Each structure stands twice: as structure tokens, then as C-alpha cells.
Short mmCIF file of C-alpha atoms in Angstrom, two decimals:
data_model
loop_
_atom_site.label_atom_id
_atom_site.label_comp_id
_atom_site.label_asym_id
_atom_site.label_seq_id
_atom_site.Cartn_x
_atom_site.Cartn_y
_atom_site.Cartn_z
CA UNK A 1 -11.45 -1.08 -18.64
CA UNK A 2 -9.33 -0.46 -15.72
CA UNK A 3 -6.54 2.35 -15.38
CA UNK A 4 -4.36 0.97 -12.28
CA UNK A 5 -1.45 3.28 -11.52
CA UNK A 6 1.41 2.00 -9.62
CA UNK A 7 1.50 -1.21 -11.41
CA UNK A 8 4.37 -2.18 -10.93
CA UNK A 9 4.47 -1.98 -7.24
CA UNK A 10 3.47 -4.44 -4.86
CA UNK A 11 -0.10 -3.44 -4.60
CA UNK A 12 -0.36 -2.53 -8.27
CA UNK A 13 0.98 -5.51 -9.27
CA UNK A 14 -1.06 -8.35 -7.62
CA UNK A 15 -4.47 -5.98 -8.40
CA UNK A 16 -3.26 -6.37 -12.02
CA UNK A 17 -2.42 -9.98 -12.04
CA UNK A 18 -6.13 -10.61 -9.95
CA UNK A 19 -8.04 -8.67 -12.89
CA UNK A 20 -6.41 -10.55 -15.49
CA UNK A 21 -7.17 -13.69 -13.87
CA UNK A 22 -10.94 -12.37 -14.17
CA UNK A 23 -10.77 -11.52 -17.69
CA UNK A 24 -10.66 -7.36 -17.19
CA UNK A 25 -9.49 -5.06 -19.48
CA UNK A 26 -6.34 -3.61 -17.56
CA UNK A 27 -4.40 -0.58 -18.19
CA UNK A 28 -1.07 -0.48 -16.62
CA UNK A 29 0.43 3.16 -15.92
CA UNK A 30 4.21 2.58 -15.83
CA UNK A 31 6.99 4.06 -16.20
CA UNK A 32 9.56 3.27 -19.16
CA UNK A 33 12.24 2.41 -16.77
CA UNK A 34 10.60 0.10 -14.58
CA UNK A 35 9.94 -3.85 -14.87
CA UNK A 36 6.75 -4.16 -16.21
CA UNK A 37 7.16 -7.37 -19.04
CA UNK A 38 5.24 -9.79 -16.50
CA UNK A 39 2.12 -7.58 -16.81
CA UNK A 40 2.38 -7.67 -20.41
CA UNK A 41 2.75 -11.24 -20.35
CA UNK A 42 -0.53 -11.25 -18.31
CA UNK A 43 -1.90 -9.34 -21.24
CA UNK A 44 -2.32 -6.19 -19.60
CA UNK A 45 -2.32 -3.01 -21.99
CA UNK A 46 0.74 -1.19 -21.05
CA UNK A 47 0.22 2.83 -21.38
CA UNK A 48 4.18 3.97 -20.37
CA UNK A 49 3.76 7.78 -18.97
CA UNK A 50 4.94 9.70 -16.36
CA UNK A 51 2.38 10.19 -13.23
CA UNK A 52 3.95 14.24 -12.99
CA UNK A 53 3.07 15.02 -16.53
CA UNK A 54 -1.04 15.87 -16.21
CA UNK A 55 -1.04 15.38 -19.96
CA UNK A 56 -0.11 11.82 -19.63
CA UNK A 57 -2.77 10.87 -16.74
CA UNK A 58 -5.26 12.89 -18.90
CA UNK A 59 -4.64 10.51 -22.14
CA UNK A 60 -4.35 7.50 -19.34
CA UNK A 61 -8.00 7.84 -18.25
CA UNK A 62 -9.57 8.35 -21.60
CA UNK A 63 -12.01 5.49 -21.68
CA UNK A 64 -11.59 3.69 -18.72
CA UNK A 65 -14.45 2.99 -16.12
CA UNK A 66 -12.24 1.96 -12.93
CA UNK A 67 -9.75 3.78 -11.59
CA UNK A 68 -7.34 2.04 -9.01
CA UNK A 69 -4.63 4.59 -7.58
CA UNK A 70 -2.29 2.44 -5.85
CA UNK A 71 1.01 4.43 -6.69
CA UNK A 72 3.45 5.33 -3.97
CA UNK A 73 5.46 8.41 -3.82
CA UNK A 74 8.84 7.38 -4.21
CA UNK A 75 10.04 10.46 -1.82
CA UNK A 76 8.14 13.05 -3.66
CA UNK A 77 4.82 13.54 -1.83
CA UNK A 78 4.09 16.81 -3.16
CA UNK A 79 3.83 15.13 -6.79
CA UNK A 80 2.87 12.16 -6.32
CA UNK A 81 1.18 11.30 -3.52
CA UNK A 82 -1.00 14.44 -3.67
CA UNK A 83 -0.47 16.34 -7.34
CA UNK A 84 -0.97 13.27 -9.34
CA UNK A 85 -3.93 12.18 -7.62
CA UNK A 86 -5.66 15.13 -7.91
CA UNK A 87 -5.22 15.17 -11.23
CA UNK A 88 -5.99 11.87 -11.87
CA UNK A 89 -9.68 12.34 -10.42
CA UNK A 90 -10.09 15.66 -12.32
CA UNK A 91 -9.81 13.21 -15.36
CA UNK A 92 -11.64 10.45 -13.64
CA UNK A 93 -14.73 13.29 -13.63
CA UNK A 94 -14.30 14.27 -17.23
CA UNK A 95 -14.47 10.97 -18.41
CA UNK A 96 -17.00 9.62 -16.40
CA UNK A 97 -15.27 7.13 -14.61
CA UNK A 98 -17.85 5.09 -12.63
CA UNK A 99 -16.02 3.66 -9.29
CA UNK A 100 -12.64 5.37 -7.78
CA UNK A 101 -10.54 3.59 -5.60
CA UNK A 102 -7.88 5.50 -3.77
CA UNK A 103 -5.22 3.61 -1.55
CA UNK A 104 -4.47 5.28 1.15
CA UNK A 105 -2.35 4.70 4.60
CA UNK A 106 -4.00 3.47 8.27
CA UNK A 107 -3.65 6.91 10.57
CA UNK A 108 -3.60 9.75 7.39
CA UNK A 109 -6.37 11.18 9.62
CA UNK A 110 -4.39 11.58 12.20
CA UNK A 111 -2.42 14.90 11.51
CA UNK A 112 1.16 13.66 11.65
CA UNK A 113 2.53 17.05 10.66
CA UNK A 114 6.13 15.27 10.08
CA UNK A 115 4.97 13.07 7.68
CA UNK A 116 4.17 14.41 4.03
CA UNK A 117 3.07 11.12 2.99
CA UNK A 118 0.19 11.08 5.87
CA UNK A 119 -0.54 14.36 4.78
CA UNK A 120 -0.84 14.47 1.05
CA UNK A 121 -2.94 11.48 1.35
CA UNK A 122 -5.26 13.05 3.63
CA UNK A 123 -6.09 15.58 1.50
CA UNK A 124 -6.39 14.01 -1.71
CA UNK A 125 -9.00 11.80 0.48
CA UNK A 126 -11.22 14.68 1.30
CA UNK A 127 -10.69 15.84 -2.70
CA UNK A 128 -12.12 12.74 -3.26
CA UNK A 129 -14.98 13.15 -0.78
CA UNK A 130 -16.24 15.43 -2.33
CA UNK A 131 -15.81 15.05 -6.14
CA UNK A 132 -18.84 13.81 -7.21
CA UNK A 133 -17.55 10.71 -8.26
CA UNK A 134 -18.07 7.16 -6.96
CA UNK A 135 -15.42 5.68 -4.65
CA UNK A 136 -13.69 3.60 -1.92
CA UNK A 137 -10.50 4.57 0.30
CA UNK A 138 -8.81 2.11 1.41
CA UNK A 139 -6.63 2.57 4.82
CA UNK A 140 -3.98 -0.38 4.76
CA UNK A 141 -1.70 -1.09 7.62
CA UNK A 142 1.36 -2.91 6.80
CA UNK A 143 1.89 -5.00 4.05
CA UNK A 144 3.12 -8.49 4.31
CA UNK A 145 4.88 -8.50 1.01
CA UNK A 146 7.20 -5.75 2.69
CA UNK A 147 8.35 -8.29 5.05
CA UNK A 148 9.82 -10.47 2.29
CA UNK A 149 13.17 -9.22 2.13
CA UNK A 150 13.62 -9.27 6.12
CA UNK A 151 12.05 -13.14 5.93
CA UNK A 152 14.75 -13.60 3.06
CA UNK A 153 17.35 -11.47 4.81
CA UNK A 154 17.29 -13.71 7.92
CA UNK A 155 16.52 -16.99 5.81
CA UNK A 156 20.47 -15.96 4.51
CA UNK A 157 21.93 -14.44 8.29
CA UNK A 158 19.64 -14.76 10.91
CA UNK A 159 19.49 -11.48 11.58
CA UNK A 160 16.72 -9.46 11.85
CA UNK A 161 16.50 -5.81 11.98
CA UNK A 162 13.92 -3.99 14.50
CA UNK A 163 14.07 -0.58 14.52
CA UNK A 164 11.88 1.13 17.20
CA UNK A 165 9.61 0.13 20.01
CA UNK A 166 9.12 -3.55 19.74
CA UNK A 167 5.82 -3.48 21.74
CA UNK A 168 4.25 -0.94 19.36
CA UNK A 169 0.93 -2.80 18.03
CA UNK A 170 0.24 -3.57 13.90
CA UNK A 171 -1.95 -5.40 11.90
CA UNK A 172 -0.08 -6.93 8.97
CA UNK A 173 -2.74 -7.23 5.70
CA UNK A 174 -1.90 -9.83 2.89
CA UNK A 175 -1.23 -8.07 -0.17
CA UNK A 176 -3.32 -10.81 -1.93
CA UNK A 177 -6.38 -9.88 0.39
CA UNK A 178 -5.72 -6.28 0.25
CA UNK A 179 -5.80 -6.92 -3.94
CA UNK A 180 -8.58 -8.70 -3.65
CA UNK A 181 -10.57 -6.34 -1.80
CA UNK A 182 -9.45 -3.54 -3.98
CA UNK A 183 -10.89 -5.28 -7.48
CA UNK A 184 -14.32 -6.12 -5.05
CA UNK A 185 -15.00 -2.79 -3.97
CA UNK A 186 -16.34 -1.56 -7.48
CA UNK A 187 -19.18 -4.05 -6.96
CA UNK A 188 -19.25 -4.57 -3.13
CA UNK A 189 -22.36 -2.05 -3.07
CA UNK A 190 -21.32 -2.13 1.09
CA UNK A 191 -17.98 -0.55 -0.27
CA UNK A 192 -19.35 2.38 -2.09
CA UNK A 193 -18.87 6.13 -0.97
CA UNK A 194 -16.88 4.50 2.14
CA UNK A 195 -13.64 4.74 3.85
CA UNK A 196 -12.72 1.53 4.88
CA UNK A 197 -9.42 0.53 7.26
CA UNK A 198 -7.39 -2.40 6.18
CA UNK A 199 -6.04 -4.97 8.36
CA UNK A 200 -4.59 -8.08 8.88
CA UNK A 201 -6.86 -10.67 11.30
CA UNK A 202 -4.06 -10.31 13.90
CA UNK A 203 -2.79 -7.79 15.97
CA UNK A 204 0.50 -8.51 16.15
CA UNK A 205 3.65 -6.74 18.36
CA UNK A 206 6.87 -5.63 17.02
CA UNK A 207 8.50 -7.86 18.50
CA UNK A 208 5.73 -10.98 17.50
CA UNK A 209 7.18 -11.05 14.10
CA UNK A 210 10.31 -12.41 14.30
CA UNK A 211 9.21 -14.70 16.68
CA UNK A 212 6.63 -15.90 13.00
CA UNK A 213 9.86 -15.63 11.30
CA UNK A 214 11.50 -17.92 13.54
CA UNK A 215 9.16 -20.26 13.44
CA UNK A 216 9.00 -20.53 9.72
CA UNK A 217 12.58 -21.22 9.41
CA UNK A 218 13.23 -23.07 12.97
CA UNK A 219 15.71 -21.18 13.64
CA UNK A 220 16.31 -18.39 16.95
CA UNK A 221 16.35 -15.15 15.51
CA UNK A 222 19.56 -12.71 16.23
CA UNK A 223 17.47 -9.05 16.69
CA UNK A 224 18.84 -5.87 16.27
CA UNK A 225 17.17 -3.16 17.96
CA UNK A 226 18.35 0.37 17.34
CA UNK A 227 16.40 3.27 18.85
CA UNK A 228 14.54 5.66 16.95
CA UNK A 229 17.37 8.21 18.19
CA UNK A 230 19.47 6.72 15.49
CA UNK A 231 16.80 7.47 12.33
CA UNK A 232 16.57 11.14 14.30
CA UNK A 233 20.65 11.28 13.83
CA UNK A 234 20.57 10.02 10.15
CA UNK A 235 17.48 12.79 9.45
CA UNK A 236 19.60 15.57 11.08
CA UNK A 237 22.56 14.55 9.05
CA UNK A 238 20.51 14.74 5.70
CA UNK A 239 18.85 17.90 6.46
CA UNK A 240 22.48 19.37 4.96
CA UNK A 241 23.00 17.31 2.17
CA UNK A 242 19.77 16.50 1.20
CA UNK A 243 17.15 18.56 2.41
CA UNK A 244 13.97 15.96 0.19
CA UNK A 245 15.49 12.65 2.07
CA UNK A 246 15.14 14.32 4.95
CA UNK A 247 11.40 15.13 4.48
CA UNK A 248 10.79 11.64 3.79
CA UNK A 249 12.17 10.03 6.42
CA UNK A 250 9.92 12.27 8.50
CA UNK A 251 7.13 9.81 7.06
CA UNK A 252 9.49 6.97 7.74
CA UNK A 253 10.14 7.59 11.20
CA UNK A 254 6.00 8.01 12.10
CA UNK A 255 5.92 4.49 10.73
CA UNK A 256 8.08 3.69 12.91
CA UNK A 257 7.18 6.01 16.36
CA UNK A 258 3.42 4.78 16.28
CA UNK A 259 1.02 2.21 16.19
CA UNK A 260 -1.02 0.99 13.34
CA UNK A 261 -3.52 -1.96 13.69
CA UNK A 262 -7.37 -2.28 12.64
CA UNK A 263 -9.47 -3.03 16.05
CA UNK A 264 -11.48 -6.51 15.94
CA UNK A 265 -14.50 -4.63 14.70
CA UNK A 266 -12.69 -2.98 11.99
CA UNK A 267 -11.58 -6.36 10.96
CA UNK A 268 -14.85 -8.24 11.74
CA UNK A 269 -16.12 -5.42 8.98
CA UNK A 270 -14.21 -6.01 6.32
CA UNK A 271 -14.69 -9.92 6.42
CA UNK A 272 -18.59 -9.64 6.66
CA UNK A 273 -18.16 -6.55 3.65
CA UNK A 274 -16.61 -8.61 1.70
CA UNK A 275 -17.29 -12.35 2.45
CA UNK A 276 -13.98 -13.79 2.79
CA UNK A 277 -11.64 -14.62 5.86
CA UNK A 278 -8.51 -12.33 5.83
CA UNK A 279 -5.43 -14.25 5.46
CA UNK A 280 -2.29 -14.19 8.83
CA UNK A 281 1.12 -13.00 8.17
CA UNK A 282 2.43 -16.61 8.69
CA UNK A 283 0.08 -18.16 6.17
CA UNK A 284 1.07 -15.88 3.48
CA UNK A 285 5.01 -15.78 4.30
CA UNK A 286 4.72 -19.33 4.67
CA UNK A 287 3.17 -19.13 1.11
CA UNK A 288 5.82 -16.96 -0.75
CA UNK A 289 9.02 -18.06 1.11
CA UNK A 290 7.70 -21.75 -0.29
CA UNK A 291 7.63 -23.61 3.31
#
């Protein structure tokens, strides 16, 4: 059995939908409020809890062998990035949970100091170093599936919206792949006890991806470019109305101040770790935008 938290998301989702597909037992951890009758359908076993309650993640992990954290932290790092996790492998070690995988972010070893996200997820990494237990972190860059509503945004205005330095470097990871190499890495005996970065077969510009987005529609692209002075104005504006927003736009704006792409050999790894070309950004937009 399976416990995969964050089901609903876009990671959580396609890991669930992948399992099925290979006959796993699959827990879902959702919430009661969010969309989760497509995993049902899938035949999932949905466990509705809340990932702040320990009690819940406690009953969650009772006889489950795999644990897949790929929850976000929906502007609460404190709980959820970091509190929940914890907890989550304190259960994973009372029940004997055989193979932890952890989702993490590209650069959380780093020490961006504004960016809670970066940093909750750094610790709950070394937490999970050391715990005894059996497990991979994985260190995503981007995820393709995020670029979905731009792609759809511009397939409707031809606009698209590019906030920061357009030369800053990234290498954008299919969510499939990224899925995919989540559900191997329980048996990928290369993936065990390792921390593994996660990356697109690209490295791709700022500024390359509209030109993708272009060429998937045929059609120039209109680019708005606002500076990063503009997410410092909106941060300084929340810091008096809503102190939490502000905090998580800190993560928001490293995303945006810095560079995050897998080198060749990084990428070269993962393919030879776990046998299978990664897919580009314009093979899987081209895929989901059905062109």
C-alpha cells in the first residue's frame, strides 16, 4: 500500500493515476474540500484528513509500506512544508514503512534565508537523513504542468507574462517523468538512500519559453516583462495587511531572482538511474494542449 499526500496536486495526482495504472494499492491523503472524485474513480482509497492534525497522518500511515510526500504548502511552510513532514516520517518509523520518498525543491541547499519554503524543506531533508528509514529526495526544477495556464492564457490573448530576468537558466521536468521516477525509486536500488536533482533534458532561458509557446500555437508572442522591483513593491505592501502573504512571496520571488536547472551530468544521471529518456517541455505541452 501506498500513502501519497498531496494527491490532489499536480505531482500527487499523476503519481496516483501511474500506481493505479500498475495495479498498487493507493491511499490518497486529501482534504474534504478539495477535488479528489477522479482518484476515486481510479480506485484509489480515499483517507480525507487534515495534514496539520498529527492524529490524522498517524491513522494515515497505519499499514502502508510507501510513503510519497508530494504535498505543497499552500503559504504555510511552518505546517506544512516542515511540521507535517516530520510527523509524517515519525509515523513512517513506527510503522515500518519500507521506502520514503520526499519531494523536495532544486536549490533547498542553498540557504535562501527569504524563502521558508527552501528552508523548511531543507530541514525536513536532513530529518530524513538521518531517520533510519529508507528513502529518496527528489530535487525538481520547474514543472511543466505549471506552464499550462500561461500556454492556455496566451492560446486565449497572446500574451504572455515574464516576470524577472529573462536570461535566468531552468530546466523544465515533465510532471509525467517526474511521476514516473517517483513510483521507480522504491525499486530503483540506484535510488535508495540518495538525493537525486530533477530536471528536464533542456536547459532552457526565460525567455526560450515563449518562444516553445509560440511555436506551438504559430503565433508571435506579446511579452510582458515586469521587474522583480514590482513583486518587491507588492511584498512591502502586504507586510501591513498581511504579514503570512508576505512571507510567502519571499519564496516566490527566489523563484523568480535565481536560476534553477540540472547540469548535463545531473541529467545524464537520472536517465541512466532510471532507464528512460526524459521528456522536453514542447513534447509534453504539445501533448496536453492537444497539438
Amino acid at each position: 500500500m501506498f500513502l501519497v499526500t498531496g494527491a490532489t496536486g499536480g505531482i500527487g495526482r499523476t503519481v496516483v493515476r501511474l500506481l493505479r495504472e500498475q495495479e498498487k494499492q493507493v491511499r490518497a491523503f486529501v482534504r474534504l474540500t478539495s477535488r479528489y472524485s477522479e482518484l476515486e474513480h481510479r480506485g484509489a482509497n480515499i483517507f480525507i484528513g487534515d495534514l496539520r492534525q498529527e492524529k490524522d497522518i498517524q491513522k494515515a500511515c497505519q499499514g502502508v509500506q510507501y510513503i510519497i510526500s508530494a504535498h505543497g504548502s499552500g503559504g504555510d511552510a511552518l505546517a506544512l512544508d516542515y511540521r507535517a513532514n516530520i510527523e509524517l516520517i515519525d509515523s513512517a518509523k513506527a510503522n515500518q514503512v519500507q521506502h520514503f520518498v520526499f519531494i523536495s525543491v532544486l536549490g533547498a541547499d542553498r540557504g535562501y534565508e527569504d524563502a521558508p519554503v527552501f528552508k523548511a524543506k531543507r530541514a525536513v531533508e536532513r530529518y530524513l537523513e538521518t531517520s533510519g528509514l529508507n528513502y529518496t529526495i527528489l530535487r525538481p526544477s520547474g514543472l511543466a504542468s505549471d506552464l499550462l495556464p500561461l500556454a492556455e492564457r496566451f492560446r486565449e490573448t497572446g500574451f504572455y507574462l515574464l516576470v524577472g530576468d529573462p536570461k535566468n537558466r531552468s530546466s523544465i521536468v515533465s510532471t509525467d517523468d517526474l511521476a514516473r521516477i517517483v513510483v521507480d525509486s522504491v525499486t530503483v536500488e540506484a535510488a535508495q538512500n540518495q538525493i537525486l536533482s530533477v530536471g528536464g533534458p533542456e536547459i532552457l532561458t526565460r525567455e526560450d519559453i515563449p518562444k516553445i509557446i509560440s511555436r506551438i500555437f504559430n503565433r508571435e508572442p506579446l511579452i510582458i516583462n515586469p521587474p522583480l522591483l514590482a513583486v518587491d513593491g507588492l511584498r512591502g505592501a502586504l507586510g501591513f495587511f498581511n504579514p503570512q502573504a508576505q512571507k510567502a512571496l519571499g519564496t516566490f520571488r527566489t523563484l523568480l531572482a535565481n536560476e534553477f536547472f540540472c547540469t548535463r551530468e545531473e541529467i545524464a544521471k537520472l536517465e541512466t538511474t532510471f532507464n528512460f529518456e526524459l521528456e522536453t517541455l514542447e513534447s509534453f505541452l504539445r501533448r496536453y494542449l492537444a497539438i
